[in-house]
Short mmCIF file of N, CA and C in Angstrom, two decimals:
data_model
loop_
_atom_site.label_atom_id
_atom_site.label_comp_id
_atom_site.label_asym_id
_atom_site.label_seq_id
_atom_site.Cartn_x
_atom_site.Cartn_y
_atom_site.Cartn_z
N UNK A 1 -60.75 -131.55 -56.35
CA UNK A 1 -62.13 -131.96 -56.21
C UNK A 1 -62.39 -133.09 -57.19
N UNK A 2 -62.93 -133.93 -56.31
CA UNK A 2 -63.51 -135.44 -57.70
C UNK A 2 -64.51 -134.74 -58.48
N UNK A 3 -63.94 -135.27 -59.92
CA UNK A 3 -65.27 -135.25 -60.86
C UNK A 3 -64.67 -133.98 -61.65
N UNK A 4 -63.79 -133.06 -60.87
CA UNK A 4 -63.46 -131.80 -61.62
C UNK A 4 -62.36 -131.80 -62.75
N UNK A 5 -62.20 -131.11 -63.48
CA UNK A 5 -61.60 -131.23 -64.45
C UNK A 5 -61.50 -129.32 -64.81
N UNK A 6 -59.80 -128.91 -65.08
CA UNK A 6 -59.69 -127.74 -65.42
C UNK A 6 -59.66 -127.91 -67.22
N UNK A 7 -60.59 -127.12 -67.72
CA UNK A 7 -60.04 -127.53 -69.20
C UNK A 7 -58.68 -126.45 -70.14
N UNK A 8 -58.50 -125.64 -68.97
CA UNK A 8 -57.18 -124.60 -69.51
C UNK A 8 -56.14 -124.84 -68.43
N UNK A 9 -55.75 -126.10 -67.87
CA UNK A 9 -55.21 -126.55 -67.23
C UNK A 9 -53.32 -126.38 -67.42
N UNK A 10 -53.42 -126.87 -69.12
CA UNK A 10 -52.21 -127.06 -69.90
C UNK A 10 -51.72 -125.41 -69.99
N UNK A 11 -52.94 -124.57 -69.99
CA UNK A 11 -52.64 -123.41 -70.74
C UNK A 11 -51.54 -122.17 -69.02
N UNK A 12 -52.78 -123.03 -68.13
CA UNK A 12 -51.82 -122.54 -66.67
C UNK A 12 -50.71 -122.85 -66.42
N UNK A 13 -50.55 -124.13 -66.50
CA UNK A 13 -49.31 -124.84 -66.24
C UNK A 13 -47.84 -124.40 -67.45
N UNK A 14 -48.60 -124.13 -68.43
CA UNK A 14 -47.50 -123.02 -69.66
C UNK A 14 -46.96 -121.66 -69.18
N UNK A 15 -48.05 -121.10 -68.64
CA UNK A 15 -47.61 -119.64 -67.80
C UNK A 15 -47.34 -119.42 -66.99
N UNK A 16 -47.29 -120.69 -65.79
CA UNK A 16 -46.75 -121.12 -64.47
C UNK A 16 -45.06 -121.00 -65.00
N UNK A 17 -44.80 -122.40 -66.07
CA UNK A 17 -43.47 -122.48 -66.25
C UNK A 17 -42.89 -121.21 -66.54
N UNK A 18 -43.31 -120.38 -67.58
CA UNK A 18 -42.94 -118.98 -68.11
C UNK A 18 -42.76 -118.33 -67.11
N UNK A 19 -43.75 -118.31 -65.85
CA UNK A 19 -43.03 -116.92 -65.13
C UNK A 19 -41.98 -117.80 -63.86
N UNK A 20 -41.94 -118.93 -63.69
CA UNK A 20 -40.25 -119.62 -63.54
C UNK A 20 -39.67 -118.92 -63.94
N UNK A 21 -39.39 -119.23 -65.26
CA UNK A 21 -38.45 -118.83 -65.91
C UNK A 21 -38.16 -117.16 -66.06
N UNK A 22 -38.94 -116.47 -65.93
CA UNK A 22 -39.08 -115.18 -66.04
C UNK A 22 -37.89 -114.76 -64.57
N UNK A 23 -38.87 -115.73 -63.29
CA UNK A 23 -37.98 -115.21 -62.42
C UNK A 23 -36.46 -115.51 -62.06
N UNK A 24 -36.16 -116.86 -62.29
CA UNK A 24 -34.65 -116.68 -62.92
C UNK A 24 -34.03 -116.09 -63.65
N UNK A 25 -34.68 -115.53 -64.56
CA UNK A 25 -33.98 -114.34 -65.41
C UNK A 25 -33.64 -112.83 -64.74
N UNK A 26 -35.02 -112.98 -63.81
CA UNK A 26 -34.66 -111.81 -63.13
C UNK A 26 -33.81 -111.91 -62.10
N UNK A 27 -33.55 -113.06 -61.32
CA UNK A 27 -32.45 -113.35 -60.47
C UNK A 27 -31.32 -113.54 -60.88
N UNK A 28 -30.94 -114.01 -62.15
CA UNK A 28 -30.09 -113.48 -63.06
C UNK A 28 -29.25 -112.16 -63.24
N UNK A 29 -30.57 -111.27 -63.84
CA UNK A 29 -30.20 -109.96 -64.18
C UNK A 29 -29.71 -109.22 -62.90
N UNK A 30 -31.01 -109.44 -61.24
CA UNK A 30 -30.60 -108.67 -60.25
C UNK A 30 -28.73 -109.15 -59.99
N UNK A 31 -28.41 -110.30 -60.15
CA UNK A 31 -27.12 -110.76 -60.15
C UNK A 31 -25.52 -110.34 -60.53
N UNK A 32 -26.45 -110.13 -61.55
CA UNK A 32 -25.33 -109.08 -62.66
C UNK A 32 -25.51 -107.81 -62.64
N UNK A 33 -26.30 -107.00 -62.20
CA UNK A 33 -26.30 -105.53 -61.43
C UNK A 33 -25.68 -106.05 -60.23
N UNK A 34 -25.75 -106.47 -59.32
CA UNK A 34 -24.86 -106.25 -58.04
C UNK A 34 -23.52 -106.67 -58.10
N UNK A 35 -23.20 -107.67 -59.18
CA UNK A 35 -21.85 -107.51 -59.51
C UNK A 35 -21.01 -106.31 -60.02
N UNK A 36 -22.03 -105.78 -61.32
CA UNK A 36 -21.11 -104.36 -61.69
C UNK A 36 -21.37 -103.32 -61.01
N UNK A 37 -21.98 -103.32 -59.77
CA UNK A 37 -22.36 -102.46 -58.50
C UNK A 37 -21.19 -102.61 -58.17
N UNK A 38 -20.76 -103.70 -57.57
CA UNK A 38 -19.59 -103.77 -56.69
C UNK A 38 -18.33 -103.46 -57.36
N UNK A 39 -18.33 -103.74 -58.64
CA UNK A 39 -16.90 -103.61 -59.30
C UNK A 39 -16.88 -102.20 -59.24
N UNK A 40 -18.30 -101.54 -59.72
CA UNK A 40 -17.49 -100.19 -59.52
C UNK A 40 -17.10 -99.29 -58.25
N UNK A 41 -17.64 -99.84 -57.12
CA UNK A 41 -17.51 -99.21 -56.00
C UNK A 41 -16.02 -99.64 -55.46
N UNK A 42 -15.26 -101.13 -55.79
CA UNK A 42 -14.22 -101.38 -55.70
C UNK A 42 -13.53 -100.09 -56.57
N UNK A 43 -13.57 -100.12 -57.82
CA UNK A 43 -12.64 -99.19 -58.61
C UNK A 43 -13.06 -97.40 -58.44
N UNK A 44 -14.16 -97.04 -57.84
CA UNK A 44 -13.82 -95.81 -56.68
C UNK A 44 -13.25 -95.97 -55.59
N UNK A 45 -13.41 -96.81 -54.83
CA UNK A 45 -12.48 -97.21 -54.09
C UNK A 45 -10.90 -96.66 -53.98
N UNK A 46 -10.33 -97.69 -54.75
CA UNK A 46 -8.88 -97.48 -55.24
C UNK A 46 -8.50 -96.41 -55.44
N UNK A 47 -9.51 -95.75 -56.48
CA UNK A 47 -9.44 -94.16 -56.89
C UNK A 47 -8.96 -92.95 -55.91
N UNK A 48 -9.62 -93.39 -55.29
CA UNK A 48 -9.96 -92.85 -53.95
C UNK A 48 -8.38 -92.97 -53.16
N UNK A 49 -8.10 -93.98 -53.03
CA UNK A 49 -6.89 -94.18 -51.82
C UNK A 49 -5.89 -93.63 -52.71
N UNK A 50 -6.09 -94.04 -54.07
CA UNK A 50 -4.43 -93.70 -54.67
C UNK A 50 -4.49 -92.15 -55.00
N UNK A 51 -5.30 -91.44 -55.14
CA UNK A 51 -5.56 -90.12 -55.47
C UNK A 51 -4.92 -89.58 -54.12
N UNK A 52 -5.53 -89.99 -52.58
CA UNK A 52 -4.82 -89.11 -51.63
C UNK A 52 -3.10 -89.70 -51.40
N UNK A 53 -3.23 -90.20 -51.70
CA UNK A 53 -1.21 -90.98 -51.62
C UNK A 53 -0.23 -89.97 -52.00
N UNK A 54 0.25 -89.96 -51.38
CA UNK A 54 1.62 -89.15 -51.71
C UNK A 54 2.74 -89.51 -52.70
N UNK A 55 3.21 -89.15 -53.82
CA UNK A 55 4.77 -89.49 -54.68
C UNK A 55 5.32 -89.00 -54.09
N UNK A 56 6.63 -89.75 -53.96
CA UNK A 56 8.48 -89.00 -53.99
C UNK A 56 8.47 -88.45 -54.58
N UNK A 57 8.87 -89.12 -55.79
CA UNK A 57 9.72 -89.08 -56.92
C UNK A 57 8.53 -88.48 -58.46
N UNK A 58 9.21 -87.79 -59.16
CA UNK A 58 8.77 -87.56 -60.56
C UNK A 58 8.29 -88.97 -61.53
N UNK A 59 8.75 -89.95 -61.46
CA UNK A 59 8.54 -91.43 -61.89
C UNK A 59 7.19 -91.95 -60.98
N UNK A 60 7.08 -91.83 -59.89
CA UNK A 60 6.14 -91.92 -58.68
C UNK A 60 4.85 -91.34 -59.58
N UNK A 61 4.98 -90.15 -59.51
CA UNK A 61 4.01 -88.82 -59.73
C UNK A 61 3.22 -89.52 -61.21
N UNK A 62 4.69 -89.41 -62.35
CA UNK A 62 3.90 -90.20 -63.21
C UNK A 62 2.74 -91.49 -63.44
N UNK A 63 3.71 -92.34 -62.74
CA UNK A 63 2.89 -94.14 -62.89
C UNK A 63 1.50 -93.87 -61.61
N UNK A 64 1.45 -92.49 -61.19
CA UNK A 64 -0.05 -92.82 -60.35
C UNK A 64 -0.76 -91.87 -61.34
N UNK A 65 -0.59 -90.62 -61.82
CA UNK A 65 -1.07 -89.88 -62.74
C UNK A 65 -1.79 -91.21 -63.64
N UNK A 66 -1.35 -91.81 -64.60
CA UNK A 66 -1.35 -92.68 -65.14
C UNK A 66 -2.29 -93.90 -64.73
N UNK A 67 -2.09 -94.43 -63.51
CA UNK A 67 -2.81 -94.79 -63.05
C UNK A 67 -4.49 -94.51 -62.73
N UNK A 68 -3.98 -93.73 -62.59
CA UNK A 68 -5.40 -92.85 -62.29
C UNK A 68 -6.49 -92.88 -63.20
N UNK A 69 -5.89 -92.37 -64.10
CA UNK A 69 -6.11 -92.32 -65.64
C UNK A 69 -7.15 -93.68 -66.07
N UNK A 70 -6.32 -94.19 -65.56
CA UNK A 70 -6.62 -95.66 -66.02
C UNK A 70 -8.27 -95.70 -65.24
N UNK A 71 -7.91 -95.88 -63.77
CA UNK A 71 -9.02 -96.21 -63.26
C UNK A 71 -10.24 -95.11 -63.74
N UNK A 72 -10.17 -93.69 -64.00
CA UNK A 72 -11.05 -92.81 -64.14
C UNK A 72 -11.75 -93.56 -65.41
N UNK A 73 -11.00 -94.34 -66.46
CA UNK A 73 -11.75 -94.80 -67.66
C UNK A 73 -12.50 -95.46 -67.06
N UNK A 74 -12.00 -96.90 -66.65
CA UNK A 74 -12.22 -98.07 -65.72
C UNK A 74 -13.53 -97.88 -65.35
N UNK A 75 -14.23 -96.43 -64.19
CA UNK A 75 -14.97 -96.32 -63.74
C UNK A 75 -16.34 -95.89 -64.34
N UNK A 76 -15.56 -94.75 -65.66
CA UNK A 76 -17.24 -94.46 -66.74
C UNK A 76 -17.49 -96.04 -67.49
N UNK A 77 -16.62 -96.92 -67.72
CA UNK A 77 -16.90 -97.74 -68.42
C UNK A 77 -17.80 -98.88 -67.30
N UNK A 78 -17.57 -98.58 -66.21
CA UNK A 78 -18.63 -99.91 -65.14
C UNK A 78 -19.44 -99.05 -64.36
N UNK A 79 -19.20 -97.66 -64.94
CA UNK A 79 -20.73 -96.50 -65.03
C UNK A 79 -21.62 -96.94 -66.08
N UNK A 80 -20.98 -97.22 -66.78
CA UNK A 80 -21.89 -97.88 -68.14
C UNK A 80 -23.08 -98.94 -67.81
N UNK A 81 -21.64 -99.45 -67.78
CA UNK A 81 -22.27 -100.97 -67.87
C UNK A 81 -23.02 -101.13 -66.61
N UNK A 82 -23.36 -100.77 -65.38
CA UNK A 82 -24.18 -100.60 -64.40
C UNK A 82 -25.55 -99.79 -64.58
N UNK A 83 -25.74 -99.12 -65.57
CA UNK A 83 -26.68 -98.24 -66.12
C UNK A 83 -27.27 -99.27 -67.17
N UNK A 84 -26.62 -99.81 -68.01
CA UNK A 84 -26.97 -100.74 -69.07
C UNK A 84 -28.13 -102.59 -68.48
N UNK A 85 -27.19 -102.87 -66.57
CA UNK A 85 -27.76 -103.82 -65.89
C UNK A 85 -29.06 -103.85 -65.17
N UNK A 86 -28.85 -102.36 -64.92
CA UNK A 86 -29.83 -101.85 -64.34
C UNK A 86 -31.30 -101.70 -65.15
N UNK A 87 -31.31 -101.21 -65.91
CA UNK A 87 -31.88 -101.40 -67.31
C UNK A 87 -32.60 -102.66 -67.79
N UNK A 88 -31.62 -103.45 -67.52
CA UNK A 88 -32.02 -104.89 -67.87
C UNK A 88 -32.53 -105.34 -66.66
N UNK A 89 -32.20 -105.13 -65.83
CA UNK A 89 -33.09 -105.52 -64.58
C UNK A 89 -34.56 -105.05 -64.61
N UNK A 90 -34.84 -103.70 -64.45
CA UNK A 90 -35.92 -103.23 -64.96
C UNK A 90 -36.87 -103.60 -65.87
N UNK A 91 -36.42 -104.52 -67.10
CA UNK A 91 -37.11 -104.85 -68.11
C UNK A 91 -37.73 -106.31 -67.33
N UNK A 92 -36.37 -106.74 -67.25
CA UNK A 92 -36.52 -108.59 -66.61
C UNK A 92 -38.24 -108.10 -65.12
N UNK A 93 -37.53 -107.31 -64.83
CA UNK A 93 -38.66 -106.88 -63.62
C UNK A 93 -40.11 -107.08 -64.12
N UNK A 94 -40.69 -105.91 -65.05
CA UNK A 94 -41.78 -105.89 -65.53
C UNK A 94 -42.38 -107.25 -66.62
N UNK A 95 -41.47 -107.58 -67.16
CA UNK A 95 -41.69 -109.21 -67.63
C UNK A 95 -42.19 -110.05 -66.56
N UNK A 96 -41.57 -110.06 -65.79
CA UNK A 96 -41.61 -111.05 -64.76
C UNK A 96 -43.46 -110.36 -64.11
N UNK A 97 -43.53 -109.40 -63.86
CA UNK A 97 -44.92 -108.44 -63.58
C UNK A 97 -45.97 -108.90 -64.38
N UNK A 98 -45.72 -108.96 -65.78
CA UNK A 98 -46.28 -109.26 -66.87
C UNK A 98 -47.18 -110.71 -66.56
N UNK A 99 -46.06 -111.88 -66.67
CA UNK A 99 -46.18 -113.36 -66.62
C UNK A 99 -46.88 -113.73 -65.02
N UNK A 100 -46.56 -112.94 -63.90
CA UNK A 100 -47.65 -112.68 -63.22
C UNK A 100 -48.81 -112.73 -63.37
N UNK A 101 -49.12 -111.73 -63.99
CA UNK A 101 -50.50 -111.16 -64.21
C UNK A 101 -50.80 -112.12 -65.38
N UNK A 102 -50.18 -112.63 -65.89
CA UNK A 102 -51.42 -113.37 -67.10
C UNK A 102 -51.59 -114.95 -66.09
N UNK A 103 -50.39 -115.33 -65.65
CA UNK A 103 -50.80 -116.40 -64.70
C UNK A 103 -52.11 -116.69 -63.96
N UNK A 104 -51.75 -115.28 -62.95
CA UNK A 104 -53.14 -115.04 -61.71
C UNK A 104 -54.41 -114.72 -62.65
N UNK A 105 -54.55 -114.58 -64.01
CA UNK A 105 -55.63 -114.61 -64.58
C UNK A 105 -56.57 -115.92 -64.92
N UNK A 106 -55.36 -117.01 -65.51
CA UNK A 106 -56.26 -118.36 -65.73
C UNK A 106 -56.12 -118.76 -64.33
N UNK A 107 -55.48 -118.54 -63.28
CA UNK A 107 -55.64 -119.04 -62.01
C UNK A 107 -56.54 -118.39 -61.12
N UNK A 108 -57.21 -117.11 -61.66
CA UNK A 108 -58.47 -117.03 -60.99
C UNK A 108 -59.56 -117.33 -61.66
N UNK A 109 -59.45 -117.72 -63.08
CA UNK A 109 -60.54 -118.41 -63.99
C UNK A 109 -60.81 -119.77 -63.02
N UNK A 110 -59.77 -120.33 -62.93
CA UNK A 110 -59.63 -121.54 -62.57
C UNK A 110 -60.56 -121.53 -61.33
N UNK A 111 -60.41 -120.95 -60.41
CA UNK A 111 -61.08 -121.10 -58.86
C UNK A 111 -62.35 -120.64 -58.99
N UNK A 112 -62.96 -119.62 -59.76
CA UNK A 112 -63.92 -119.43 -60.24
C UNK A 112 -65.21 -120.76 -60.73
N UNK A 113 -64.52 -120.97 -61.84
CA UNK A 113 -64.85 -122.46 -62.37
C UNK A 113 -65.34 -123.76 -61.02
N UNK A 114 -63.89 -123.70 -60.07
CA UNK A 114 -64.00 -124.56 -59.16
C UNK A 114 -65.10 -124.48 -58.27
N UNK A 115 -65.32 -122.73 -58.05
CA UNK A 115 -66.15 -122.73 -57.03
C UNK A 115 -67.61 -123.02 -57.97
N UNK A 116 -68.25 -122.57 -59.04
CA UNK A 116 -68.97 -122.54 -59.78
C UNK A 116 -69.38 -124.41 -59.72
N UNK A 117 -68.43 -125.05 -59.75
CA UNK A 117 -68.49 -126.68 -60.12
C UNK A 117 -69.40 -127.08 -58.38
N UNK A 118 -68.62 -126.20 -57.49
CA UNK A 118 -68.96 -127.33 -56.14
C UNK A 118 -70.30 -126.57 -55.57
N UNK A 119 -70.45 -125.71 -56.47
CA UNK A 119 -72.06 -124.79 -55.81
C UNK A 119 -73.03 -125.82 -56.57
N UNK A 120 -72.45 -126.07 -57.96
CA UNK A 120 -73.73 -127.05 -58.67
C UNK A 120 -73.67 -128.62 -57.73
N UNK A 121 -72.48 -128.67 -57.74
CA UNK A 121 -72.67 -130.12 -57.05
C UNK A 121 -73.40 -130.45 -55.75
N UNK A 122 -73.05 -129.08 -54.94
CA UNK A 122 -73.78 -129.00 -53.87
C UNK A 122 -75.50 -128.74 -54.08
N UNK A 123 -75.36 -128.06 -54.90
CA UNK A 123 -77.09 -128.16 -55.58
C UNK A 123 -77.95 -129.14 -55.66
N UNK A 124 -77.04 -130.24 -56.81
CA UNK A 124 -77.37 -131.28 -56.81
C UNK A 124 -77.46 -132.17 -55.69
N UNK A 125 -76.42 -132.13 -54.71
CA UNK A 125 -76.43 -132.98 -53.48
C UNK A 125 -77.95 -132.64 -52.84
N UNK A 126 -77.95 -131.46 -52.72
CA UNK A 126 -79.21 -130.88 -51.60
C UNK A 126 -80.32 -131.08 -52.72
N UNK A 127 -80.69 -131.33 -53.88
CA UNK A 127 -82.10 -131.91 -54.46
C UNK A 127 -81.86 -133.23 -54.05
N UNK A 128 -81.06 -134.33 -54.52
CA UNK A 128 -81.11 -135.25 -53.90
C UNK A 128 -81.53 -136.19 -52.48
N UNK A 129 -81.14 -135.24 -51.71
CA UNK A 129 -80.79 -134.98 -50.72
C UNK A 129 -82.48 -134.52 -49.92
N UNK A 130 -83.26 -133.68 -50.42
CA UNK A 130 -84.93 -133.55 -50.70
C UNK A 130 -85.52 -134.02 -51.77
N UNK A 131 -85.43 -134.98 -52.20
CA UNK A 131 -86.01 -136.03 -52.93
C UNK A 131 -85.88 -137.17 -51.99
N UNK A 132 -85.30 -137.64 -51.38
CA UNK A 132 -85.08 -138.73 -50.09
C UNK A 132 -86.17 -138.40 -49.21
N UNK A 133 -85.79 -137.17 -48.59
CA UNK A 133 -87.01 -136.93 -47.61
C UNK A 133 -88.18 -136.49 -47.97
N UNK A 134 -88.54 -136.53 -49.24
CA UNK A 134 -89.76 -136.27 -49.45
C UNK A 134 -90.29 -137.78 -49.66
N UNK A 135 -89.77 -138.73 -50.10
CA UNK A 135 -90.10 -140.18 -50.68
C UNK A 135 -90.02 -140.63 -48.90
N UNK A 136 -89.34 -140.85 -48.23
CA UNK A 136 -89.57 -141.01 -46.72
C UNK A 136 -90.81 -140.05 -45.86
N UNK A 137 -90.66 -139.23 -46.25
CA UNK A 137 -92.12 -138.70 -45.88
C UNK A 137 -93.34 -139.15 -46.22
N UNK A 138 -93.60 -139.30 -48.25
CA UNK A 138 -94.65 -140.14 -48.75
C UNK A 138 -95.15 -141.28 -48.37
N UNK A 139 -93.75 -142.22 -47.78
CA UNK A 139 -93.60 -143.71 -47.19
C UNK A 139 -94.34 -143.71 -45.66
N UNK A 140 -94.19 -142.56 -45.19
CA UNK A 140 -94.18 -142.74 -43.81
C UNK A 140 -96.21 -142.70 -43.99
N UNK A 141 -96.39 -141.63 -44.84
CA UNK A 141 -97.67 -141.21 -44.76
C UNK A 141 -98.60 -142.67 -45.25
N UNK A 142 -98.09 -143.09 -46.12
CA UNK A 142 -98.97 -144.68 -46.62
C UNK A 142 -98.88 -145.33 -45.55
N UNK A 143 -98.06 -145.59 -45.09
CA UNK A 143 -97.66 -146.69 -43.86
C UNK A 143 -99.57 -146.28 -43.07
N UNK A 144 -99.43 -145.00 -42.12
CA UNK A 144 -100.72 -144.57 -41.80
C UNK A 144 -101.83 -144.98 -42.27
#
């Protein structure tokens, strides 16, 4: 609107950028949960196939025992760390909720203001606006 002017303009455009940034963080974080999602469903996976497999041999029996082993760590440890992303997702989430909500606050100050500006202007238009036709009316009546 001409003539208008936001005077917390700078202060929107600060909490605009912030919750950007907020939401890349959270596209970020959702990022890195679905990665250690997948790693661990890969390493049940495996678990899984090599557990029903059959050994020959006593050497066999061992290096999957062993194996196993391995992956059973493998899996509390990207149990972890999937609990730990998740977590962080959650946080990044409500941040991001946060910077929202303080945003949509000076941005409904803002429209507020706006509408507040074009009710006066329109005010002003419409006295103006009957000040004309009253001076054209006065005019018309002398003329007589």
């Amino acid at each position: 609107m001409e003539g208008y002017k936001f005077r917390l303009q700078k202060l929107l455009d600060i909490r605009s950028d912030k919750e950007e940034e907020s939401k890349r963080l959270f596209k970020e974080a959702q990022l890195e949960r679905e990665g250690a999602e997948q790693k661990l469903n890969t390493l049940k996976e495996n678990y899984n196939k090599y557990r029903s497999s059959e050994s020959k041999n006593l050497v066999e029996q061992k290096l999957k025992h062993m194996y196993l082993n391995a992956l059973n760590v493998s899996i509390v440890e990207a149990d972890t760390i999937l609990k730990l992303k998740t977590d962080k997702l959650d946080e990044r989430r409500e941040q991001l909720k946060q910077r929202q909500i303080e945003r949509k606050t000076v941005e409904t100050l803002k429209d507020n203001q706006l509408k507040a500006f074009i009710k006066e202007q329109d005010f002003i238009e419409q006295k103006t606006n009957d000040e004309f036709a009253l001076y054209g009316f006065l005019r018309a009546r002398e003329r007589r």
